[in-house]
Coordinates of C-alpha atoms and ligand atoms in Angstrom, one line a residue:
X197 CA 313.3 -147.3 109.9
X198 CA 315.1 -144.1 109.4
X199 CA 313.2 -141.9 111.5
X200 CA 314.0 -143.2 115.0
X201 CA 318.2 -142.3 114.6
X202 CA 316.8 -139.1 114.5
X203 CA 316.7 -136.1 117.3
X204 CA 313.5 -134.3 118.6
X205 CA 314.3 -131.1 117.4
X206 CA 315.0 -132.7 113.4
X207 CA 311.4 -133.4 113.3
X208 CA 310.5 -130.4 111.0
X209 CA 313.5 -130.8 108.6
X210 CA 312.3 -134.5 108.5
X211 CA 309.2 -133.4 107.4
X212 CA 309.5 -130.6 105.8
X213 CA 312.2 -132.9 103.7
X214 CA 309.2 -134.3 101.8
X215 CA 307.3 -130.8 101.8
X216 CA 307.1 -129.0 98.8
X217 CA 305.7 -125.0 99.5
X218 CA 302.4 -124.7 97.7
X219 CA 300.6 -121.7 97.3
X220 CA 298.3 -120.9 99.8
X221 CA 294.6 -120.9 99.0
X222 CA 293.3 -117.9 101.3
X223 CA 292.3 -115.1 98.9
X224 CA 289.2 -115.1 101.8
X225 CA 291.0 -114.7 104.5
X226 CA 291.1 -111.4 106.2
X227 CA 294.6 -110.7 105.5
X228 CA 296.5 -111.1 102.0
X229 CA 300.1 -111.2 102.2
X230 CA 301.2 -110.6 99.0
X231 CA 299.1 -107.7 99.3
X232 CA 299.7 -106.1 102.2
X233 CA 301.2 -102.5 101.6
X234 CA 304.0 -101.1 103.5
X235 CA 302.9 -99.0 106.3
X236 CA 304.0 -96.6 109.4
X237 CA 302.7 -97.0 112.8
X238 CA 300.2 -94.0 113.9
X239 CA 297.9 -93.2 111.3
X240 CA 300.7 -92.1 108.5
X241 CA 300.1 -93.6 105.6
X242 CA 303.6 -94.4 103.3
X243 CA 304.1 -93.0 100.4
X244 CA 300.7 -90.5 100.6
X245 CA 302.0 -87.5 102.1
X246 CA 301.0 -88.8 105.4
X247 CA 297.3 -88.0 105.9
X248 CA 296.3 -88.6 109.4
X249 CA 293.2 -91.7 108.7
X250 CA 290.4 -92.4 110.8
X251 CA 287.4 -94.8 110.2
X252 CA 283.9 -94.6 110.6
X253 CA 281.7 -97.6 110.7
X254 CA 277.8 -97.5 110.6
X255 CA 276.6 -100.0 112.8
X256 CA 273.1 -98.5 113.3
X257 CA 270.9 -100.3 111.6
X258 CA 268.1 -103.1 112.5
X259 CA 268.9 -105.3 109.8
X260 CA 265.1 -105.8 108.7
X261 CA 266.1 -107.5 105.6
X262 CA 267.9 -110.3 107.6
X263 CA 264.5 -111.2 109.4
X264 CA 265.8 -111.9 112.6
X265 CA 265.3 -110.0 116.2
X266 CA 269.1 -109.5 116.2
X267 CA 270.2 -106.8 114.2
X268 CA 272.6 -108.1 111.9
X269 CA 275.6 -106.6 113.1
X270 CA 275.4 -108.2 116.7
X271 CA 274.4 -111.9 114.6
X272 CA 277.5 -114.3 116.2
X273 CA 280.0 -116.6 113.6
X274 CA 281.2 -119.4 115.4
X275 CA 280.4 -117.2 118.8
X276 CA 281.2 -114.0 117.8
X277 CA 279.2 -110.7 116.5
X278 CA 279.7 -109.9 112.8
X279 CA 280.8 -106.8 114.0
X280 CA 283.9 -107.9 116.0
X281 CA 285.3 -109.2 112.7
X282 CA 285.0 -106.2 110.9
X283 CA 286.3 -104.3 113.5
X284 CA 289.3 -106.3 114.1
X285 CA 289.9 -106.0 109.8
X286 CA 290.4 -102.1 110.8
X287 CA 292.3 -102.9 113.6
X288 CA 294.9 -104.9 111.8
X289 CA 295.7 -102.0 109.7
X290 CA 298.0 -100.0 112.1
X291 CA 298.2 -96.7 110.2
X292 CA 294.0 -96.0 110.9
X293 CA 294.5 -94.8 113.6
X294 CA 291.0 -93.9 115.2
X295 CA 287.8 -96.3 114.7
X296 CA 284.1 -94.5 115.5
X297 CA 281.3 -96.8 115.7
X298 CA 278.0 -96.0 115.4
X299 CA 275.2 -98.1 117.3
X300 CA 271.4 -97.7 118.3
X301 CA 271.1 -96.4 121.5
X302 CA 269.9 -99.0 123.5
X303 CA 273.1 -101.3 121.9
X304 CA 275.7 -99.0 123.7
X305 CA 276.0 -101.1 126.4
X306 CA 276.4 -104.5 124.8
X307 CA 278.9 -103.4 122.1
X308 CA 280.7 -101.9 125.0
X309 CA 281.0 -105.5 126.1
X310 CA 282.0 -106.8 123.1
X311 CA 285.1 -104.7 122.4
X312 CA 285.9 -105.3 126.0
X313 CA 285.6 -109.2 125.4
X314 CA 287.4 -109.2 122.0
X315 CA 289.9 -106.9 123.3
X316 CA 289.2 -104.1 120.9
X317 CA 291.5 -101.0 121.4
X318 CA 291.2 -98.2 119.1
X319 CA 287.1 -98.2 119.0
X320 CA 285.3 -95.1 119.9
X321 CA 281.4 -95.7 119.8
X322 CA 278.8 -92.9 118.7
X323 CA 275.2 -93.1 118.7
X324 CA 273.4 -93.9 115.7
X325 CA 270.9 -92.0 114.0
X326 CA 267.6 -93.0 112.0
X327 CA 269.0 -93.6 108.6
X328 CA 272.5 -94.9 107.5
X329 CA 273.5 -91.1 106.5
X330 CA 272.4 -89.8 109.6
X331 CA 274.3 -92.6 111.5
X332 CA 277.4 -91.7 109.9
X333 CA 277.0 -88.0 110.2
X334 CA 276.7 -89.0 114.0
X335 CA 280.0 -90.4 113.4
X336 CA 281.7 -87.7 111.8
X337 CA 280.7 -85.3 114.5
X338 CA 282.3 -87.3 117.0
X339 CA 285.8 -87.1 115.1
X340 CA 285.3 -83.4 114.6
X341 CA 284.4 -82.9 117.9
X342 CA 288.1 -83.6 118.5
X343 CA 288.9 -80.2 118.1
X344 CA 287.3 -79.5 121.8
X345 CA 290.0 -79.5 124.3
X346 CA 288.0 -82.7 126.4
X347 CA 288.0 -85.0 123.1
X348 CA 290.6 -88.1 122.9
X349 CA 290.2 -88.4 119.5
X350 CA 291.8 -86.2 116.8
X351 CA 290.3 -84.6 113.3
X352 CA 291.6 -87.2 110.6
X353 CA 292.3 -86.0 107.5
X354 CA 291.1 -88.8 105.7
X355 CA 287.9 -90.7 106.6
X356 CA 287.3 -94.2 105.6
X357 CA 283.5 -95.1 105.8
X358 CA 282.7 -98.6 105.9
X359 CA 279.7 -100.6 106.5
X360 CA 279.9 -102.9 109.5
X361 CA 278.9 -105.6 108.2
X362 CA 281.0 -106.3 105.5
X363 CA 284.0 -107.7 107.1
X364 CA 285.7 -108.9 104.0
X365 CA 287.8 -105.9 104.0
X366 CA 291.8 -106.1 103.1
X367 CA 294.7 -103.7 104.2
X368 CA 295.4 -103.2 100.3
X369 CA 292.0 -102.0 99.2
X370 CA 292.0 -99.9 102.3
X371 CA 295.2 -98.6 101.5
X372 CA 293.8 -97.7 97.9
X373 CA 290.8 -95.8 98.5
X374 CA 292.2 -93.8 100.9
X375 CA 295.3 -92.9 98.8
X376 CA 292.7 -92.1 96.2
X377 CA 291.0 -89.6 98.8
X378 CA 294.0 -88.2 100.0
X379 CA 294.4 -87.5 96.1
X380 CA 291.1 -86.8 94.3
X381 CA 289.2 -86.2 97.8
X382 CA 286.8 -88.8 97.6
X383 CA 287.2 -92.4 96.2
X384 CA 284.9 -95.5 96.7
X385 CA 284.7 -99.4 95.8
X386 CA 283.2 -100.4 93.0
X387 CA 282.5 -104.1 91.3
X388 CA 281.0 -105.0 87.8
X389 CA 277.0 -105.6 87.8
X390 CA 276.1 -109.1 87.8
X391 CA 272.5 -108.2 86.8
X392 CA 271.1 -105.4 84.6
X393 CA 269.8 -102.6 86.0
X394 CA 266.5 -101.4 84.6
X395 CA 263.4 -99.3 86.0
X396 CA 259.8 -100.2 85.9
X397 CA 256.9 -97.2 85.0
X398 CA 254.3 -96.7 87.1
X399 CA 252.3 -99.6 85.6
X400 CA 254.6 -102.1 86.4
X401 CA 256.1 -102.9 83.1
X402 CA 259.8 -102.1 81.6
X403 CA 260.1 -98.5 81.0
X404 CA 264.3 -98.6 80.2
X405 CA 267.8 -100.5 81.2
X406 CA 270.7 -99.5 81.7
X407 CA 273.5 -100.6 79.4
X408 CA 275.5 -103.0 82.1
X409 CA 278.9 -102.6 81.2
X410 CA 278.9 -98.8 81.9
X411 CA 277.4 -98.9 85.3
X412 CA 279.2 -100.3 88.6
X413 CA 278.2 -101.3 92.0
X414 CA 279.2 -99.1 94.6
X415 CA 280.4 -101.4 97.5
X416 CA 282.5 -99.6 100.5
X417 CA 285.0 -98.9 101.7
X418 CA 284.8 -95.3 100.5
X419 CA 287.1 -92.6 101.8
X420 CA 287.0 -88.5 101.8
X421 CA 289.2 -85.9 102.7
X422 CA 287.6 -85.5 106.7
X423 CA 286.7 -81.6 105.9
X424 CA 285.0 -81.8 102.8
X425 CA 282.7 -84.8 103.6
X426 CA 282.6 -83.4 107.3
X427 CA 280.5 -80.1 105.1
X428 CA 278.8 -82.2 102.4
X429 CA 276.8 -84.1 105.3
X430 CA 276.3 -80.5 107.3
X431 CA 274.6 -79.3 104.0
X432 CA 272.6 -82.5 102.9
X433 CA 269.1 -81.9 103.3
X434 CA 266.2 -84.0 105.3
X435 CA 265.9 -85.7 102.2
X436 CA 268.9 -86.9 101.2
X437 CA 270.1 -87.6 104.8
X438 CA 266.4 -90.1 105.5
X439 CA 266.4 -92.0 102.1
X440 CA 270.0 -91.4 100.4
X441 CA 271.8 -94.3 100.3
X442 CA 275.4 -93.3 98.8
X443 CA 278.1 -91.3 100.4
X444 CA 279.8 -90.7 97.2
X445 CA 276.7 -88.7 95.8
X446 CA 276.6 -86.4 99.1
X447 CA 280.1 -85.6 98.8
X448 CA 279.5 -84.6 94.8
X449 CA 276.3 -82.7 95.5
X450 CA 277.4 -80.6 98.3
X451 CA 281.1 -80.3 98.1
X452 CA 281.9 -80.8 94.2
X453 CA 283.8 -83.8 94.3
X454 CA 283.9 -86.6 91.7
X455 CA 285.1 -89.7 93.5
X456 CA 287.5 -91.6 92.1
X457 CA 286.2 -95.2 91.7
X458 CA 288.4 -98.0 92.6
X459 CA 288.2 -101.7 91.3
X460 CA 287.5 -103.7 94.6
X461 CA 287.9 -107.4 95.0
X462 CA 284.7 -109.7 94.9
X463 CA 284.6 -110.0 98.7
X464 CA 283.1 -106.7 100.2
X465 CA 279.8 -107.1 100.1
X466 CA 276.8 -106.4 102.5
X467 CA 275.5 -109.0 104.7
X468 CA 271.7 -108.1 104.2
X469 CA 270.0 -111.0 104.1
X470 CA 270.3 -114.3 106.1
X471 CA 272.0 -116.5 103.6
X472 CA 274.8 -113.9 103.4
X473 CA 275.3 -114.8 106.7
X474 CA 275.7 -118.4 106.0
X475 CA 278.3 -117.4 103.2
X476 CA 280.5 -115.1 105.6
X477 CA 280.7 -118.1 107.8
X478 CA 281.9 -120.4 104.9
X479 CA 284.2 -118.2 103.9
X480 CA 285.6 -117.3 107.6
X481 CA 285.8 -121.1 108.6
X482 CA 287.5 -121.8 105.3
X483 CA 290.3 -119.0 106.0
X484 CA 290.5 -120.6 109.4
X485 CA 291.1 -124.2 108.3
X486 CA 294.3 -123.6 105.9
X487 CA 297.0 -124.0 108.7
X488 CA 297.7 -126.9 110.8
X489 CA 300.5 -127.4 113.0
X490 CA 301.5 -131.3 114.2
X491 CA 303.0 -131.9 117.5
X492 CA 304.8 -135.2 117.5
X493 CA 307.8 -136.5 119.6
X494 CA 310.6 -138.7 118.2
X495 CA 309.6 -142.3 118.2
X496 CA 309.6 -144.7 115.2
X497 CA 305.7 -145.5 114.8
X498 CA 305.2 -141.6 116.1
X499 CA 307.3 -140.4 113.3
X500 CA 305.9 -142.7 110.9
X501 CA 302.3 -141.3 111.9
X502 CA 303.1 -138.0 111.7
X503 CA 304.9 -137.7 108.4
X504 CA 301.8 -140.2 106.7
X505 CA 299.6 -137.3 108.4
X506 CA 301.5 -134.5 107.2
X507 CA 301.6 -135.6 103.9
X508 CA 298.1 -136.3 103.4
X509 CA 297.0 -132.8 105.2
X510 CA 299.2 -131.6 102.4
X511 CA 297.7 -133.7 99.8
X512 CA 294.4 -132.0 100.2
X513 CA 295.8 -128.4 100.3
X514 CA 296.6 -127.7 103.9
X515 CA 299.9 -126.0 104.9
X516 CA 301.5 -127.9 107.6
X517 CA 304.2 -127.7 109.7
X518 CA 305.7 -130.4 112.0
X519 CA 307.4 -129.6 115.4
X520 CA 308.2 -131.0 118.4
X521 CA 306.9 -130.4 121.7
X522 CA 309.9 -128.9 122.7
X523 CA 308.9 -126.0 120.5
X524 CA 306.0 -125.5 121.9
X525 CA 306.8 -123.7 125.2
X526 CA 305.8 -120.4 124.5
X527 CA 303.5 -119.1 122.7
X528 CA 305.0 -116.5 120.2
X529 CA 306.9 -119.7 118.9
X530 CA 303.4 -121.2 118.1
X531 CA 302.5 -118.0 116.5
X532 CA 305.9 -117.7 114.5
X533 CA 305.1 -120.6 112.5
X534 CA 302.8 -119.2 109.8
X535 CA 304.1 -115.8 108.7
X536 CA 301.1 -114.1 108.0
X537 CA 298.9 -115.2 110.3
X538 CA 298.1 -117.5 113.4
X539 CA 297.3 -121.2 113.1
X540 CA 294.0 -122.1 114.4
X541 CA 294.6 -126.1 114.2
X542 CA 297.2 -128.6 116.2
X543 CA 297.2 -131.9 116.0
X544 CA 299.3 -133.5 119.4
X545 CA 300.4 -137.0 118.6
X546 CA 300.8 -138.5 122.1
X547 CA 302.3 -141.7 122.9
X548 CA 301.2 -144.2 125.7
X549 CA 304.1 -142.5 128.1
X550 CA 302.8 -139.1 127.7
X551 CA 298.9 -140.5 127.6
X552 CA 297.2 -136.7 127.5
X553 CA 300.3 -135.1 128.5
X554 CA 300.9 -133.2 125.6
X555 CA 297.7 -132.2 124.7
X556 CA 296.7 -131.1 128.4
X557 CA 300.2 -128.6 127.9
X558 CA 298.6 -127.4 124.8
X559 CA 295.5 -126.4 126.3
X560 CA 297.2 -124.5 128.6
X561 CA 299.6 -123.1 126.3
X562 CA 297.2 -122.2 124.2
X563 CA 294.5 -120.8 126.8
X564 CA 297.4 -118.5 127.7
X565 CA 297.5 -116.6 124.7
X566 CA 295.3 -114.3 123.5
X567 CA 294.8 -117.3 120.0
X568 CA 291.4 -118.7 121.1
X569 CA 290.2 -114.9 122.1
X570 CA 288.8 -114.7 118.2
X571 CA 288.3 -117.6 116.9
X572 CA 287.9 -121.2 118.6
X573 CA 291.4 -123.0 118.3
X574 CA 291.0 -127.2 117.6
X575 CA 293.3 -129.5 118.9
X576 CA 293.3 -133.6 118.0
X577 CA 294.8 -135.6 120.8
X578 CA 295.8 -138.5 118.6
X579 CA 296.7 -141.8 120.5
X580 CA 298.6 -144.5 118.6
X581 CA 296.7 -148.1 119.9
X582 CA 298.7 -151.2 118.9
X583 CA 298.3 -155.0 119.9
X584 CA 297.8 -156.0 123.5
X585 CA 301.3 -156.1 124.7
X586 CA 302.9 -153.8 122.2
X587 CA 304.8 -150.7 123.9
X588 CA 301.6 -148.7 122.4
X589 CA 298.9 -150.3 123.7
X590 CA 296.6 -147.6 125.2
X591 CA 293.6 -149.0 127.2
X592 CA 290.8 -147.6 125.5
X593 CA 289.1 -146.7 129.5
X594 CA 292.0 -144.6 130.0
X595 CA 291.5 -142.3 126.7
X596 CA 287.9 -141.4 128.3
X597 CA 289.8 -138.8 130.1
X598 CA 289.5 -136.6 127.1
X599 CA 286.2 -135.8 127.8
X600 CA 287.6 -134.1 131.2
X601 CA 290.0 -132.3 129.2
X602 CA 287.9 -131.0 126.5
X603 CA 285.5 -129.5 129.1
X604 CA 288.5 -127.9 130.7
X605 CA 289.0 -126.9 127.6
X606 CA 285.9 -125.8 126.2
X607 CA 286.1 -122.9 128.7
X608 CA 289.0 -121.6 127.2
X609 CA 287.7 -121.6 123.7
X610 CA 289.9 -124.5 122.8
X611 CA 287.9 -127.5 121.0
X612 CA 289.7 -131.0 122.0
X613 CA 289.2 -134.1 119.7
X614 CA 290.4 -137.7 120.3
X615 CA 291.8 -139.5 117.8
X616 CA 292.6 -143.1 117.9
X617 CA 294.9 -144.6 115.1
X618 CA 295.3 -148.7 115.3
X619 CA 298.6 -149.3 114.6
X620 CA 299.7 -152.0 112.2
X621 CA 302.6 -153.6 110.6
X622 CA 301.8 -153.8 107.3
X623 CA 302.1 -150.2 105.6
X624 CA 299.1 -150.6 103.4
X625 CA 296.6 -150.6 105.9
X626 CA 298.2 -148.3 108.5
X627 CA 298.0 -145.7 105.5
X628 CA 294.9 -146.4 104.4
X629 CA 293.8 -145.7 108.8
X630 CA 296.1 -142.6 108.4
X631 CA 294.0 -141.3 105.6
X632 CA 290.6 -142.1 107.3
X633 CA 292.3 -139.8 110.5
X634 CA 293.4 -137.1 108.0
X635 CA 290.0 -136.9 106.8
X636 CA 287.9 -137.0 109.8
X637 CA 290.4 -134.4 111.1
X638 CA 290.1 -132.1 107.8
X639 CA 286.1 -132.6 108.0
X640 CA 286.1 -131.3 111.9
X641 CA 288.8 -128.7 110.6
X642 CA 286.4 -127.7 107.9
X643 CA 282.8 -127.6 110.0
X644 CA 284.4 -126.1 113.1
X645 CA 281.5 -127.3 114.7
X646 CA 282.0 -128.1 118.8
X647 CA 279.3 -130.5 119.1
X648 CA 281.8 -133.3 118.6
X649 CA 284.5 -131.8 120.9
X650 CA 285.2 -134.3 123.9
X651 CA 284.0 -137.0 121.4
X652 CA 286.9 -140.3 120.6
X653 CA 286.7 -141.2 117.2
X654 CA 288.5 -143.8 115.7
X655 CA 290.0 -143.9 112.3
Ligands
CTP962 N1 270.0 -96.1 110.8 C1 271.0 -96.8 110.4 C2 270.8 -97.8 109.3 C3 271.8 -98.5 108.9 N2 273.1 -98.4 109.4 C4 274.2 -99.2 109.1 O1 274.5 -99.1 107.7 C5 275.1 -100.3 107.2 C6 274.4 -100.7 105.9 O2 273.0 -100.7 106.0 P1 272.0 -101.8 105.8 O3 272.6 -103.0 105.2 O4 270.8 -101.3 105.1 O5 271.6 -102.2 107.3 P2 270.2 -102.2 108.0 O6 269.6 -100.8 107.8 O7 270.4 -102.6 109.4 O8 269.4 -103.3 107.2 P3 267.9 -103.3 106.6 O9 267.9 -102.2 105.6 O10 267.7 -104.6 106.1 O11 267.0 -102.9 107.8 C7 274.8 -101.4 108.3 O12 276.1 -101.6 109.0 C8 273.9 -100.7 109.2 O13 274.0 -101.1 110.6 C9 273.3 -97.4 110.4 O14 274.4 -97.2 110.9 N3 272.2 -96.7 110.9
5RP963 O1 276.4 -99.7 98.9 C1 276.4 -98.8 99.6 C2 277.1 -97.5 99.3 O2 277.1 -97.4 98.0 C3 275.8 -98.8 100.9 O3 276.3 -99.9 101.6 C4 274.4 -98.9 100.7 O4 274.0 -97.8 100.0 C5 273.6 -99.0 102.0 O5 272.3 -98.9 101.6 P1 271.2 -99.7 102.4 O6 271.4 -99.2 103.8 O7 269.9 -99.2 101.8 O8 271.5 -101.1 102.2

């Protein structure tokens, strides 16, 4: 076997020898790469006469349409409140420099608790109002309050208003509609109609349609010069503020301004109803299972393991990379190893040496970062079992200790998985028990589901 003349540290280029890049299937994902425009740091946007940008998110509302006590906004994906991801989507984009949301009332208290668990820095909260319009006009005040000697915040030039929860929202649409503001003064999201649009007279029968390929959906973000909006909403009447439902309209009644519209990507829409909650899971666990990272040391079988692993991971669309555990001492290493974004998923090959070794360093590595803070990070403690005898035979009493470590763990947001792989001479079968591994691992990967943390499942 080739493998075992090799060091620790040629692990990757051994792997990555076989690797061939592949495009990476994230267009849900909150952050897009290839689209990511250039930006300064502090609010300046490049390239747009550098408007000073602040956001506004409505987070007011009591989500009646989603049937549930909860409004929507505080409803948790894998732990955490819908609003946490759309705030963190603003917060990833460095040149908005102020973010004002708007709650009920009584919901001050817990969302201050969630930007304080989820780390949220550049949130300012505001208290909502009894309709969507009036919540954000609660918002604005609060930015153009800055103008009072006492305020922290400052008067943006540009506001972005965004529902909270659609937290599908990408850097380069951002970047767009508010360039469009900054030009045009207002400027808004919009998305073909997938069903005609047509009104009923009063008796309940079709009175006219629309022609469908002349209207649009307006979807947010939308973005105004801070002023002119700031006055729009000042003028709107009782009427427009309790039953008005789009910004764009205000800011063409009462300040003259035809927004420009925008063609937005097929990701921003509203949760409103339950199922779109079901769908923004989907879609988050799916941008969350695209990297994986394998830990294995040098050792014949090891390697052999690991490169069957990584190839079949990579067979079914997974970017991998393969390191050593030498790599993994800190944590901005770990982080490094994706370019746009973190990895979420390790898989720790151990060996009967190292027993839990490895993995139990991970956890700690990892629960020292700020990684599992967001999202729940996975890690499969494989564990190679050969014949009675072999230098791999792993008592199976001994691999119950990962039920000790996954409850250690657990606490830390990290999810720990056993693995066992039977190892076997004869290449056929110990690919074939590779491939069962890969896919239990890709299905856990996949659900993200923690009920089966702790568990030892065998390939
Ligand atoms: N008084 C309100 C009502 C709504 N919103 C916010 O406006 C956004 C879009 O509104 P919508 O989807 O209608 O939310 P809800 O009013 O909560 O939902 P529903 O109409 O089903 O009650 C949401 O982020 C919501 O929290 C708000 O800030 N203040
Ligand atoms: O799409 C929008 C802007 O154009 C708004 O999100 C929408 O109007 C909110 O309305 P509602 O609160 O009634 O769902």
């Amino acid at each position: 076997m080739l493998f075992h003349l090799l060091e620790d540290s040629e692990i990757c280029s051994l792997i990555a020898v076989r690797r061939r890049r592949r495009c990476q299937n994230s267009a849900t994902f909150f952050s897009h790469p290839m689209s990511s425009p250039k930006h300064v740091g502090s609010g300046k946007v490049a390239g747009m006469g550098k408007p000073q940008v602040a956001a506004v998110l409505p987070a007011g509302g009591s989500g009646e349409r989603m049937g549930v006590s909860t409004p929507k906004q505080f409803c948790t994906i894998l732990g955490r409140p819908l609003i946490s991801y759309t705030i963190q989507a603003f917060e990833r984009v460095r040149w908005i420099k102020e973010i004002v949301v708007v709650v009920p009332a009584e919901k001050i208290d817990l969302m201050q608790s969630i930007i304080h668990k989820y780390g949220h820095k550049r949130v300012t909260l505001a208290e909502g109002g009894t309709a969507r319009h009036r919540s954000i006009l609660s918002g604005l005040k609060m930015l153009a309050q800055s103008e009072s000697p006492v305020s922290k915040l400052w008067k943006p030039d540009v506001v972005i208003i965004h529902d909270a929860v659609r937290p599908f929202v990408e850097e380069d649409i951002l970047l767009k509609v508010t360039a469009a503001a900054n030009e045009h003064g207002a400027a808004g999201v919009v998305r073909p109609l997938i069903s005609t649009v047509i009104a009923s007279s009063e008796v309940g029968c079709l009175d006219y349609s629309l022609e469908r390929a002349k209207h649009r959906a307006s979807e947010m973000p939308q973005a105004f010069q801070f002023d002119a909006i700031f006055q729009a909403y000042l003028q709107s009447s009782d009427y427009d503020l309790d039953y008005g439902t789009e910004c764009l309209q205000l800011a063409l009644k009462y300040s003259s301004m035809p927004a420009k519209l925008v063609d937005g990507p097929p990701d921003l829409w509203k949760v409103t109803y339950s199922r779109d909650l079901y769908a923004a899971e989907s879609l988050i666990k799916d941008g969350l299972s695209q990297y994986v990272c394998l830990i294995t040391v040098m050792k014949e079988d090891v390697v052999q393991v690991g490169f069957l692993l990584h190839e079949t991971l990579k067979t079914h669309g997974k970017q991998v990379k393969g390191i050593s555990p030498s790599m993994c001492e800190n944590v901005s290493q770990l982080q490094s190893l994706f370019k746009d974004k973190p990895c979420y998923n390790f898989i720790c090959i151990n060996t009967k040496e190292s027993s839990f070794e490895d993995a139990e360093k991970m956890v700690d590595l990892l629960g020292s970062s700020s990684l599992p803070i967001l999202y729940p990070v996975l890690l499969f403690s494989v564990h190679l079992v050969g014949p009675e005898g072999s230098s791999l035979y792993d008592k199976p009493q001994e691999l119950e200790g990962i039920r000790d470590l996954s409850h250690k763990a657990m606490k830390k947001n990290i999810w720990v998985y056993g693995l066992v792989i039977n190892l076997t001479k004869i290449e056929q079968q110990l690919q074939e028990t590779v491939c069962r591994g890969a896919a239990i691992i890709m299905a856990l990967i996949k659900d993200r589901c923690g009920t089966l943390a702790g568990q030892l499942l065998v390939a």
